PDB file of C-alpha atoms in Angstrom:
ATOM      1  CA  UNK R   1       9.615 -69.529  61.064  1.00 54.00           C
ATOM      2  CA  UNK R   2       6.715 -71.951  59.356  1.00 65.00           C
ATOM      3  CA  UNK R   3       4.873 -69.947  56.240  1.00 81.00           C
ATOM      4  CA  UNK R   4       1.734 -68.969  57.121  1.00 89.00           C
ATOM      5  CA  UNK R   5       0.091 -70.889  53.909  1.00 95.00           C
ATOM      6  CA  UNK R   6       1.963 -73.752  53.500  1.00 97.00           C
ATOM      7  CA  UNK R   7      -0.296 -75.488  51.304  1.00 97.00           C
ATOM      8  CA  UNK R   8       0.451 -72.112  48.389  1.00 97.00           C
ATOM      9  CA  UNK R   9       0.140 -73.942  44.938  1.00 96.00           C
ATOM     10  CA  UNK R  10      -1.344 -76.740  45.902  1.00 98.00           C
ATOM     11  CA  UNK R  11      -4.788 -77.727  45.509  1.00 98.00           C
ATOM     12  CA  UNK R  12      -7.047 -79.974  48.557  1.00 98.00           C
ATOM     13  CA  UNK R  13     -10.282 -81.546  47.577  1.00 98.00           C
ATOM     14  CA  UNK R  14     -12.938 -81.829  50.310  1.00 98.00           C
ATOM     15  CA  UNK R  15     -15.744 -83.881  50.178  1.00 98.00           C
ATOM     16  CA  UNK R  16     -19.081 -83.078  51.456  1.00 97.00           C
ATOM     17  CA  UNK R  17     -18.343 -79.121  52.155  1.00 98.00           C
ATOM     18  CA  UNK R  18     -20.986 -77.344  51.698  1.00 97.00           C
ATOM     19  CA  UNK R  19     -21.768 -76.774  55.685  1.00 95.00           C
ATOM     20  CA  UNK R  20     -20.682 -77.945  58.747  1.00 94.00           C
ATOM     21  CA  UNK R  21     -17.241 -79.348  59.572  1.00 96.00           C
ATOM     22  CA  UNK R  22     -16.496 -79.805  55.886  1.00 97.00           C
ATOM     23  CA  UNK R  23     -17.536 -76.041  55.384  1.00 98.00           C
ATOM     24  CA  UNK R  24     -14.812 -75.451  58.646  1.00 98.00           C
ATOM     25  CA  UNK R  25     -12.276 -77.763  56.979  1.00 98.00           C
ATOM     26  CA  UNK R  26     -12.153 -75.879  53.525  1.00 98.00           C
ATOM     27  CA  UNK R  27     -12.014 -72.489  54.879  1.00 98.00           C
ATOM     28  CA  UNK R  28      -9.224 -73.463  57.242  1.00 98.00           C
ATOM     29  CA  UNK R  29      -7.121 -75.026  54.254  1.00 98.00           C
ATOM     30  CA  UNK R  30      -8.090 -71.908  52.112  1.00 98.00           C
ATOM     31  CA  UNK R  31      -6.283 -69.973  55.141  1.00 98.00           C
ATOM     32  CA  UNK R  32      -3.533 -72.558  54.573  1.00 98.00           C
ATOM     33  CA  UNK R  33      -3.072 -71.257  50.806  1.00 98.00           C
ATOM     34  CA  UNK R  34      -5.093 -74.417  49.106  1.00 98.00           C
ATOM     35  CA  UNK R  35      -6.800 -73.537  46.309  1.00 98.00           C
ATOM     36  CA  UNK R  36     -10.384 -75.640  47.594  1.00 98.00           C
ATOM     37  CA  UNK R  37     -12.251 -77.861  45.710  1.00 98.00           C
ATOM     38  CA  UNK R  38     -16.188 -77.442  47.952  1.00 98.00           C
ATOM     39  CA  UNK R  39     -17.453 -80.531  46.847  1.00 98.00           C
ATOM     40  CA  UNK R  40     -21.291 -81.376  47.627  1.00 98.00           C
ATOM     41  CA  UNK R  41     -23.913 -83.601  46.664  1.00 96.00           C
ATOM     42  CA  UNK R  42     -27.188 -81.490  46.617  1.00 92.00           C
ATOM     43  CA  UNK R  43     -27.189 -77.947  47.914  1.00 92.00           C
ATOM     44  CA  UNK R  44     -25.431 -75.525  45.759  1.00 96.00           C
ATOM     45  CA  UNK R  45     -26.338 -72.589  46.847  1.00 98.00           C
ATOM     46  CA  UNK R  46     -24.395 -73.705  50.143  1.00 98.00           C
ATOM     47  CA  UNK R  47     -21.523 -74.718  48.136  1.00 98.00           C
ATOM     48  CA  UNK R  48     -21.350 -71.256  46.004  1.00 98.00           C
ATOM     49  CA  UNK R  49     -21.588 -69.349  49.616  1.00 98.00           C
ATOM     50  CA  UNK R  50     -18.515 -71.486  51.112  1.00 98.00           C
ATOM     51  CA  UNK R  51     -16.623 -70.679  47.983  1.00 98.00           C
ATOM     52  CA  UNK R  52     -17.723 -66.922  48.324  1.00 98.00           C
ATOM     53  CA  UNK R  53     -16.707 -66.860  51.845  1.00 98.00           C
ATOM     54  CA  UNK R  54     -13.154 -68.190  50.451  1.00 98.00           C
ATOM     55  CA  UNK R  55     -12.399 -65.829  47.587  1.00 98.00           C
ATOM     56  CA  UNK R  56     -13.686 -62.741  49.853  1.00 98.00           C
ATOM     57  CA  UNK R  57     -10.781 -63.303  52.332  1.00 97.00           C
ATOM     58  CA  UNK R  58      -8.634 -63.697  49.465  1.00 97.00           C
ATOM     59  CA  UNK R  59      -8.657 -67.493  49.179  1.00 98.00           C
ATOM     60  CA  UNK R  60      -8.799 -69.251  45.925  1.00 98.00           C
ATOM     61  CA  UNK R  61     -11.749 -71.753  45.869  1.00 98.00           C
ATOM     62  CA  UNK R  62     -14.301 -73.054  43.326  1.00 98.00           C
ATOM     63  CA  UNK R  63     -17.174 -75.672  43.618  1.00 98.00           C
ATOM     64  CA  UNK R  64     -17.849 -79.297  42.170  1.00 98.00           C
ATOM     65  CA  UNK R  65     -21.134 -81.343  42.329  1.00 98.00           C
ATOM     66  CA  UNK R  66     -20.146 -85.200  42.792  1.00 98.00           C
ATOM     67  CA  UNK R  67     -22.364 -88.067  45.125  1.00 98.00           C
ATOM     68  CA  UNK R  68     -18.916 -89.812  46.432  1.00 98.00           C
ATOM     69  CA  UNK R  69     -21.163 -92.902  46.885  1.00 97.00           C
ATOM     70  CA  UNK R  70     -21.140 -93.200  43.182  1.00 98.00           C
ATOM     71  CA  UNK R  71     -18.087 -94.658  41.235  1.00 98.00           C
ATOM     72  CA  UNK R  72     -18.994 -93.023  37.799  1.00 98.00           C
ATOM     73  CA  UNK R  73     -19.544 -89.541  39.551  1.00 98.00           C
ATOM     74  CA  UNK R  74     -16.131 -90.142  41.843  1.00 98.00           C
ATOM     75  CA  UNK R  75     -14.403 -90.480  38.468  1.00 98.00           C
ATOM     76  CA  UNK R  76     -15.978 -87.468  36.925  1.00 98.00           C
ATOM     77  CA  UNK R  77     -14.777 -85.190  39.998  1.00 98.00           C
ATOM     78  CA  UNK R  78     -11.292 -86.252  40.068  1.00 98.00           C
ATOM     79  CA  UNK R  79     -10.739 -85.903  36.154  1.00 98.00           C
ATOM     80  CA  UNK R  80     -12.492 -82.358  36.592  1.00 98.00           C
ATOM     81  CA  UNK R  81     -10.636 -81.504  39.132  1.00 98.00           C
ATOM     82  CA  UNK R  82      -7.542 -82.369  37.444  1.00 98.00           C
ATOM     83  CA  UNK R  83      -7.967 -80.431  34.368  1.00 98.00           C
ATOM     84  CA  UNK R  84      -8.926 -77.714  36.260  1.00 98.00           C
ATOM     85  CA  UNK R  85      -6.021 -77.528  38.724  1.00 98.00           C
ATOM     86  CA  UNK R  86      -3.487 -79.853  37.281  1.00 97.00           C
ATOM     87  CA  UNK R  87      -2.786 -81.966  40.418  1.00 97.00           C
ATOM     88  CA  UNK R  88      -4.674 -83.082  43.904  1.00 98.00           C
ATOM     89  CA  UNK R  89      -2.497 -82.570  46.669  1.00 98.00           C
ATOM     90  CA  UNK R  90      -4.545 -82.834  49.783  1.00 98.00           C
ATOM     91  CA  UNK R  91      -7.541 -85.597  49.644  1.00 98.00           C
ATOM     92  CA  UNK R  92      -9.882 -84.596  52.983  1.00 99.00           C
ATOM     93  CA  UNK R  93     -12.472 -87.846  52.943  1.00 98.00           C
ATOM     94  CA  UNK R  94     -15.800 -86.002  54.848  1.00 98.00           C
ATOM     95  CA  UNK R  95     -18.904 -86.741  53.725  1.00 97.00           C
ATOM     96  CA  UNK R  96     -20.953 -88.801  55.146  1.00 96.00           C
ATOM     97  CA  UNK R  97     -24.717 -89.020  56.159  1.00 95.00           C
ATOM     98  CA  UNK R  98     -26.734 -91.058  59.814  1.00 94.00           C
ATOM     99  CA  UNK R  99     -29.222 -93.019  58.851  1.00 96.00           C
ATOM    100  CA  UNK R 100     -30.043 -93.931  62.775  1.00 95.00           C
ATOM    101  CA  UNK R 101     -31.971 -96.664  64.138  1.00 96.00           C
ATOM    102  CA  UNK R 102     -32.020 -99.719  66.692  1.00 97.00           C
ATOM    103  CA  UNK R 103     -30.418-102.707  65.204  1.00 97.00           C
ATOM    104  CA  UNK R 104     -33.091-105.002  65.135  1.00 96.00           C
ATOM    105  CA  UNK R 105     -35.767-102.347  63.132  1.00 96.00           C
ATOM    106  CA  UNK R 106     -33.396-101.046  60.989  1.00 97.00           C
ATOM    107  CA  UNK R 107     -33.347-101.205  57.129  1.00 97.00           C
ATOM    108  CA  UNK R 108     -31.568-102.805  54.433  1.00 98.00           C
ATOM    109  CA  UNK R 109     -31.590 -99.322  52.809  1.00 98.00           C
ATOM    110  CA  UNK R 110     -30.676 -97.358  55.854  1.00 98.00           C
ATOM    111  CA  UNK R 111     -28.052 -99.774  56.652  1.00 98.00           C
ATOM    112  CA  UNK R 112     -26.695 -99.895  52.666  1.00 98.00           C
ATOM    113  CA  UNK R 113     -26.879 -95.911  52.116  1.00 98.00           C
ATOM    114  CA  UNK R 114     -24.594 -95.231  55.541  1.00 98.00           C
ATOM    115  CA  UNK R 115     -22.073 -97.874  53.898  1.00 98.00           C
ATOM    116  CA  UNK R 116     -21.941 -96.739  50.871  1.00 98.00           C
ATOM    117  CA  UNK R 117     -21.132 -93.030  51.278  1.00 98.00           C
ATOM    118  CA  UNK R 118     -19.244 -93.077  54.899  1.00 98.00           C
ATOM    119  CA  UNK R 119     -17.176 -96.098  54.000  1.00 98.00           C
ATOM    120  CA  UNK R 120     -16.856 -96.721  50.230  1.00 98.00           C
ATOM    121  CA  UNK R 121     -17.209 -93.243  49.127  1.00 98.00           C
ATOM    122  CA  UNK R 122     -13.911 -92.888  51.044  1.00 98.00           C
ATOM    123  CA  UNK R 123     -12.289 -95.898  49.226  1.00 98.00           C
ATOM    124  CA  UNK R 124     -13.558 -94.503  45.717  1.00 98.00           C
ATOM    125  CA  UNK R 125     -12.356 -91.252  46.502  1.00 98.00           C
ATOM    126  CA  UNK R 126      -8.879 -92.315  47.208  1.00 98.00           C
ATOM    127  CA  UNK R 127      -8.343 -94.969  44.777  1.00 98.00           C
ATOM    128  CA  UNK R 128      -9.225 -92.242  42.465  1.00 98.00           C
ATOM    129  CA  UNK R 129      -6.514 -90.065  43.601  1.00 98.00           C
ATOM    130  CA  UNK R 130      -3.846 -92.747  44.157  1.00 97.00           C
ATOM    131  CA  UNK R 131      -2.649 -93.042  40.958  1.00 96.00           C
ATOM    132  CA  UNK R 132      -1.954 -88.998  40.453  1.00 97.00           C
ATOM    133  CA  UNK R 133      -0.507 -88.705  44.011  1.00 98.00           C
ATOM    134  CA  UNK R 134       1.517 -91.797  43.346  1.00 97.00           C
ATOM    135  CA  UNK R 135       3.268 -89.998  40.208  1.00 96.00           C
ATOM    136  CA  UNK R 136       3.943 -87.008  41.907  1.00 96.00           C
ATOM    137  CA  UNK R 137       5.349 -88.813  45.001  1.00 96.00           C
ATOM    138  CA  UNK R 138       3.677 -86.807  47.583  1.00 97.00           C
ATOM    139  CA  UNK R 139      -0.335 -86.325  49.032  1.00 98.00           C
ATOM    140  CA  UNK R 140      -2.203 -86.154  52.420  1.00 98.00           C
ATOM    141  CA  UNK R 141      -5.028 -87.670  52.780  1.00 98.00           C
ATOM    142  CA  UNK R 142      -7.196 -86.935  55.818  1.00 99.00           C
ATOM    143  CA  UNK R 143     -10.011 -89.183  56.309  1.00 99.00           C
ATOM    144  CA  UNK R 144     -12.842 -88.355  58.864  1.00 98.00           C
ATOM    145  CA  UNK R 145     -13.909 -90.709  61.475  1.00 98.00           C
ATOM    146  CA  UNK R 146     -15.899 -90.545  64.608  1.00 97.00           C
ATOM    147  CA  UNK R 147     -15.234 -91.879  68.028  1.00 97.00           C
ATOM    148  CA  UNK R 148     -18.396 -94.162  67.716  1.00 96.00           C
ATOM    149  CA  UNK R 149     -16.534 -96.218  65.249  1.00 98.00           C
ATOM    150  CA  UNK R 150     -14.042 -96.471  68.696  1.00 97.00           C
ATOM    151  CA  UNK R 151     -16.481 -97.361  70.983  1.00 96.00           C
ATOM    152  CA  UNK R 152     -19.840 -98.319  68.900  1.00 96.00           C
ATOM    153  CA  UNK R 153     -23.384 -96.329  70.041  1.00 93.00           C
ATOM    154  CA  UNK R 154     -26.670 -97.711  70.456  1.00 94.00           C
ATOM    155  CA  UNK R 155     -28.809 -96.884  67.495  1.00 95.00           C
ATOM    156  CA  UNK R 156     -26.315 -96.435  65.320  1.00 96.00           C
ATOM    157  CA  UNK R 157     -24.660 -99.765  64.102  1.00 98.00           C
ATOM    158  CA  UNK R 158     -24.458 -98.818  60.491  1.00 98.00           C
ATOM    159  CA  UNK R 159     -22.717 -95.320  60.950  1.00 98.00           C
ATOM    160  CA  UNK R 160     -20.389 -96.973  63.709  1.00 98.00           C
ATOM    161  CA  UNK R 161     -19.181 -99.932  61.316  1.00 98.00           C
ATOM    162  CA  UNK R 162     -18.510 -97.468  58.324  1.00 98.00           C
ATOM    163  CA  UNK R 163     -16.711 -95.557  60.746  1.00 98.00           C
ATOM    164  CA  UNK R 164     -14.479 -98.051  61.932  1.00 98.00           C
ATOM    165  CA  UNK R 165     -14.337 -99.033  58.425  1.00 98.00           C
ATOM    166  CA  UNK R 166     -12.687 -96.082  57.702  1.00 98.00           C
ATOM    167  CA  UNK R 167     -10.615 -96.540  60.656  1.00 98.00           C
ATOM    168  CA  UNK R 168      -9.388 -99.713  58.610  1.00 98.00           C
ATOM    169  CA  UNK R 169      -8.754 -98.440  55.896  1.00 98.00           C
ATOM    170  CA  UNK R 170      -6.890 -95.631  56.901  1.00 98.00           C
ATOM    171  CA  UNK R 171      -4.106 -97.469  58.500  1.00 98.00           C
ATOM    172  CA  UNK R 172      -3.944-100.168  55.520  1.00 98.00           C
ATOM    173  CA  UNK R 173      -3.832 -97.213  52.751  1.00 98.00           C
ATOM    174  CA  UNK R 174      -1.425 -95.793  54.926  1.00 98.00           C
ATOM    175  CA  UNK R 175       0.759 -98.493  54.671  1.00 98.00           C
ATOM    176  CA  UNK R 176       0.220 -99.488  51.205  1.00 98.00           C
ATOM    177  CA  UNK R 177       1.305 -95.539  50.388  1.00 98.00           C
ATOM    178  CA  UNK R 178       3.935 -94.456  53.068  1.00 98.00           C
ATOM    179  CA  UNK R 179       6.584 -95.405  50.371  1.00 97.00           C
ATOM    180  CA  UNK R 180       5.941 -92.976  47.960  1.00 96.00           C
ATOM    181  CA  UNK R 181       5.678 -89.741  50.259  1.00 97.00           C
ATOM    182  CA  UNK R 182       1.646 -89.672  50.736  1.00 98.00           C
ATOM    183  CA  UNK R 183       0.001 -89.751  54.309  1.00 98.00           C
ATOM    184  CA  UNK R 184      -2.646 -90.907  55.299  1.00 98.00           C
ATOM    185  CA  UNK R 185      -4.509 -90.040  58.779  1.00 98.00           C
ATOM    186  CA  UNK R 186      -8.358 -89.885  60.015  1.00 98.00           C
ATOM    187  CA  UNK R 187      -9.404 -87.170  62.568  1.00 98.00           C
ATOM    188  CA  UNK R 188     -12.227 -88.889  64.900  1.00 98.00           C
ATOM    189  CA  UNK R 189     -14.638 -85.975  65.847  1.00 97.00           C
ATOM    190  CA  UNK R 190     -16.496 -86.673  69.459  1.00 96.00           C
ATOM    191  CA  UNK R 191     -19.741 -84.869  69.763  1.00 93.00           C
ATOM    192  CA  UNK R 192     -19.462 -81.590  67.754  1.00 94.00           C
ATOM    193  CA  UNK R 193     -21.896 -78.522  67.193  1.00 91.00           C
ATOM    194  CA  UNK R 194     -23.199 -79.145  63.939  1.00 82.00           C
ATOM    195  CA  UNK R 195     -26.794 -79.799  62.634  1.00 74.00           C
ATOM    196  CA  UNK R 196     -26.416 -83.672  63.421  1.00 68.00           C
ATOM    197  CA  UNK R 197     -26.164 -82.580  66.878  1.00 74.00           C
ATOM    198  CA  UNK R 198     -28.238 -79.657  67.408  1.00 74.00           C
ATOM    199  CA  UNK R 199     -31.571 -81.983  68.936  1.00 75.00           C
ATOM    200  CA  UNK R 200     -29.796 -84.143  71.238  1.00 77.00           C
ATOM    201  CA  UNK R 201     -30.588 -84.404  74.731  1.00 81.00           C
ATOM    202  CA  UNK R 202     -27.050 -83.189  76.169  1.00 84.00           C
ATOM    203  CA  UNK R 203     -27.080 -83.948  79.805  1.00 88.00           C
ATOM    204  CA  UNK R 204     -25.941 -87.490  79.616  1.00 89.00           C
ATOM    205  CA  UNK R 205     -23.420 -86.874  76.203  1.00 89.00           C
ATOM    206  CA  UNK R 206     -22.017 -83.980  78.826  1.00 92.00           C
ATOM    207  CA  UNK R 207     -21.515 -86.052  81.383  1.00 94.00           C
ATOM    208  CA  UNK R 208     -19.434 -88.682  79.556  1.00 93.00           C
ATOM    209  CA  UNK R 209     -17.202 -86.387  78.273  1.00 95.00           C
ATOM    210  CA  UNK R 210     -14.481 -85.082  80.612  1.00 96.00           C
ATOM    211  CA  UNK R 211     -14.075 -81.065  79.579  1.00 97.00           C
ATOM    212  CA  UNK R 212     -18.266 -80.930  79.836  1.00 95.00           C
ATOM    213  CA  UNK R 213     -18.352 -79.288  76.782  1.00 94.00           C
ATOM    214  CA  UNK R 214     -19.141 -80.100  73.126  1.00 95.00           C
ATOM    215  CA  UNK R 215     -16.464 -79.199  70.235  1.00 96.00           C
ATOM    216  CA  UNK R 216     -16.625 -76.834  67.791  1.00 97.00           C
ATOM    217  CA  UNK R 217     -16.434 -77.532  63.743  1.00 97.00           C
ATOM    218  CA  UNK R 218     -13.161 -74.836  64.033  1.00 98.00           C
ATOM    219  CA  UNK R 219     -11.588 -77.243  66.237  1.00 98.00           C
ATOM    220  CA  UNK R 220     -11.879 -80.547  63.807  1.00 98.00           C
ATOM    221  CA  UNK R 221     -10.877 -78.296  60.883  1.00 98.00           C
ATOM    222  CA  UNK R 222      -7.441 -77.385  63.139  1.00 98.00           C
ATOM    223  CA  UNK R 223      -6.482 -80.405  63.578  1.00 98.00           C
ATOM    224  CA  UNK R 224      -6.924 -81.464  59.877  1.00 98.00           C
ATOM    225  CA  UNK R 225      -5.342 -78.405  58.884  1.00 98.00           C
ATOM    226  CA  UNK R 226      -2.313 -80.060  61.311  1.00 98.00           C
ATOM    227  CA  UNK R 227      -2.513 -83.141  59.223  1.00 98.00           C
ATOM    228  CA  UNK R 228      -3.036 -82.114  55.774  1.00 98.00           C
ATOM    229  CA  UNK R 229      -0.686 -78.631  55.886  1.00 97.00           C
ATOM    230  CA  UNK R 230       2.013 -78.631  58.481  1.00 96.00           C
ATOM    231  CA  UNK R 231       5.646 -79.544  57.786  1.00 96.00           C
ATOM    232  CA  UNK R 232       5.579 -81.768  61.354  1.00 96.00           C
ATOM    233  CA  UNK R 233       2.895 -83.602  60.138  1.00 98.00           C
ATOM    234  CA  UNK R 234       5.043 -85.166  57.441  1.00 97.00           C
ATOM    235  CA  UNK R 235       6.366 -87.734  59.517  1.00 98.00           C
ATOM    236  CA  UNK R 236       2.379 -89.004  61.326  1.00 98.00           C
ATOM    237  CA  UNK R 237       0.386 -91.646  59.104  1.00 98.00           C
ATOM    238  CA  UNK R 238      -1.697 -94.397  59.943  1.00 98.00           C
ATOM    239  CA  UNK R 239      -2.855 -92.654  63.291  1.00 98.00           C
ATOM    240  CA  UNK R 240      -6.230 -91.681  64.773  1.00 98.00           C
ATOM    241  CA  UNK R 241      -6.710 -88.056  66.195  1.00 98.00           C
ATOM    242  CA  UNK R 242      -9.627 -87.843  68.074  1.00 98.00           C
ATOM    243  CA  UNK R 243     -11.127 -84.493  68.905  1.00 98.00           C
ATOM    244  CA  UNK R 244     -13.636 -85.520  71.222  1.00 97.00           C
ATOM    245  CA  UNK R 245     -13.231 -83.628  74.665  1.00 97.00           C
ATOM    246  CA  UNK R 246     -11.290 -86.776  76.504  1.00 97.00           C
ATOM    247  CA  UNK R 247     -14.816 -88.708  75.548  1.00 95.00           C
ATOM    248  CA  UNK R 248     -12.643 -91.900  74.439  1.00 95.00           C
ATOM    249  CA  UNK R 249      -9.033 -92.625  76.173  1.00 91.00           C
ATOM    250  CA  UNK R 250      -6.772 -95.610  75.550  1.00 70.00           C
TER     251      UNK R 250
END
């Protein structure tokens, strides 16, 4: 029979996870047996309360300030987080911000600040933590997507070319990495019940998606867990999960 916490010993860094599906991600891979690294950019009160929620079901957990977006600060987390814990085992790329607007009125800034934490804040983040996972010959990374960077959305160019960006460069680090024992996925989350979501007009996003029904933030955090902690997963890298309700086939 599988253990129950796989992931015992090992430590799993996730970025942005202070609330939402990043909050949902590091409690399931506390469940898993990670000790969590809750990293977030501003809110630390949320951070200290999704470490609290961790430690009081028995989890080990503890919380690191670090924009992503930022090279120096990327640096800083991953040395921190290496003296702290010794190694960096499970990489789980999920911050990211929407900066929404029609093509034509939108911003240089708006444009620039979605690129540079959805899609290079993942490529900082895991150059940083190639070299460590390299020398130990073993990592999973698990880098979160969206389906719009599958099928593009209107009013949201720069959040659906980061997120095919990351698309990209998932299945090129994958590659470059599958030789030394290290994984490398994305998870593509459809339409979701988080805060991004919460003042949407739902009738038409219902109607385009086949089960009629919106995901949960438990349900992206299972199938990361799949990715990032379960024995079968070793042999999956390079591929696209999407846990979006049927929204996107083929």
């Amino acid at each position: 029979m599988a253990s129950t916490t796989p992931l015992a010993g090992q430590t799993a860094l996730v970025t942005g996870a202070s609330r939402g599906i990043g909050k949902a991600i590091a409690l399931h891979l506390a469940q898993a047996g990670a000790e969590v690294v809750v990293n977030y950019a501003s809110s630390s009160a949320a951070a200290a309360a999704v470490v609290a929620e961790i430690s009081a079901a028995g989890g080990k957990a503890y919380a690191h300030r670090a924009n992503v977006g930022n090279e120096e600060e990327v640096g800083g987390l991953i040395k921190a987080v290496l003296e702290h814990s010794g190694s960096i085992d499970v990489l789980i790329n999920n911050a990211g911000i929407t900066r929404d607007g029609l093509l034509m009125r939108m911003n240089t800034e708006d444009w620039q600040a979605v690129i540079d934490l959805n899609l290079s804040g993942v490529f900082l983040c895991t150059r940083a933590v190639a070299r460590p996972m390299l020398r130990q010959k073993r990592g999973r990374i698990v880098n979160i997507t969206s389906v719009v960077g599958l099928m593009g959305n209107a009013g949201q160019a720069n959040y659906a070319a980061a997120k095919a960006g990351v698309i990209g460069l998932t299945r090129s680090t994958a590659r470059e990495f599958a030789s030394r024992g290290i994984t490398v996925n994305a998870v593509a989350p459809g339409f979701i019940i988080t805060d991004m979501t919460r003042d949407l007009d739902l009738k038409p996003i219902l109607a385009a998606i086949p089960l009629a029904r919106l995901g949960s933030a438990d349900q992206v955090a299972g199938a990361v867990r799949f990715l990032a902690a379960d024995p079968a997963a070793a042999y999956i890298t390079g591929q696209v999960l999407q846990v979006d309700g049927g929204m996107v086939m083929g």
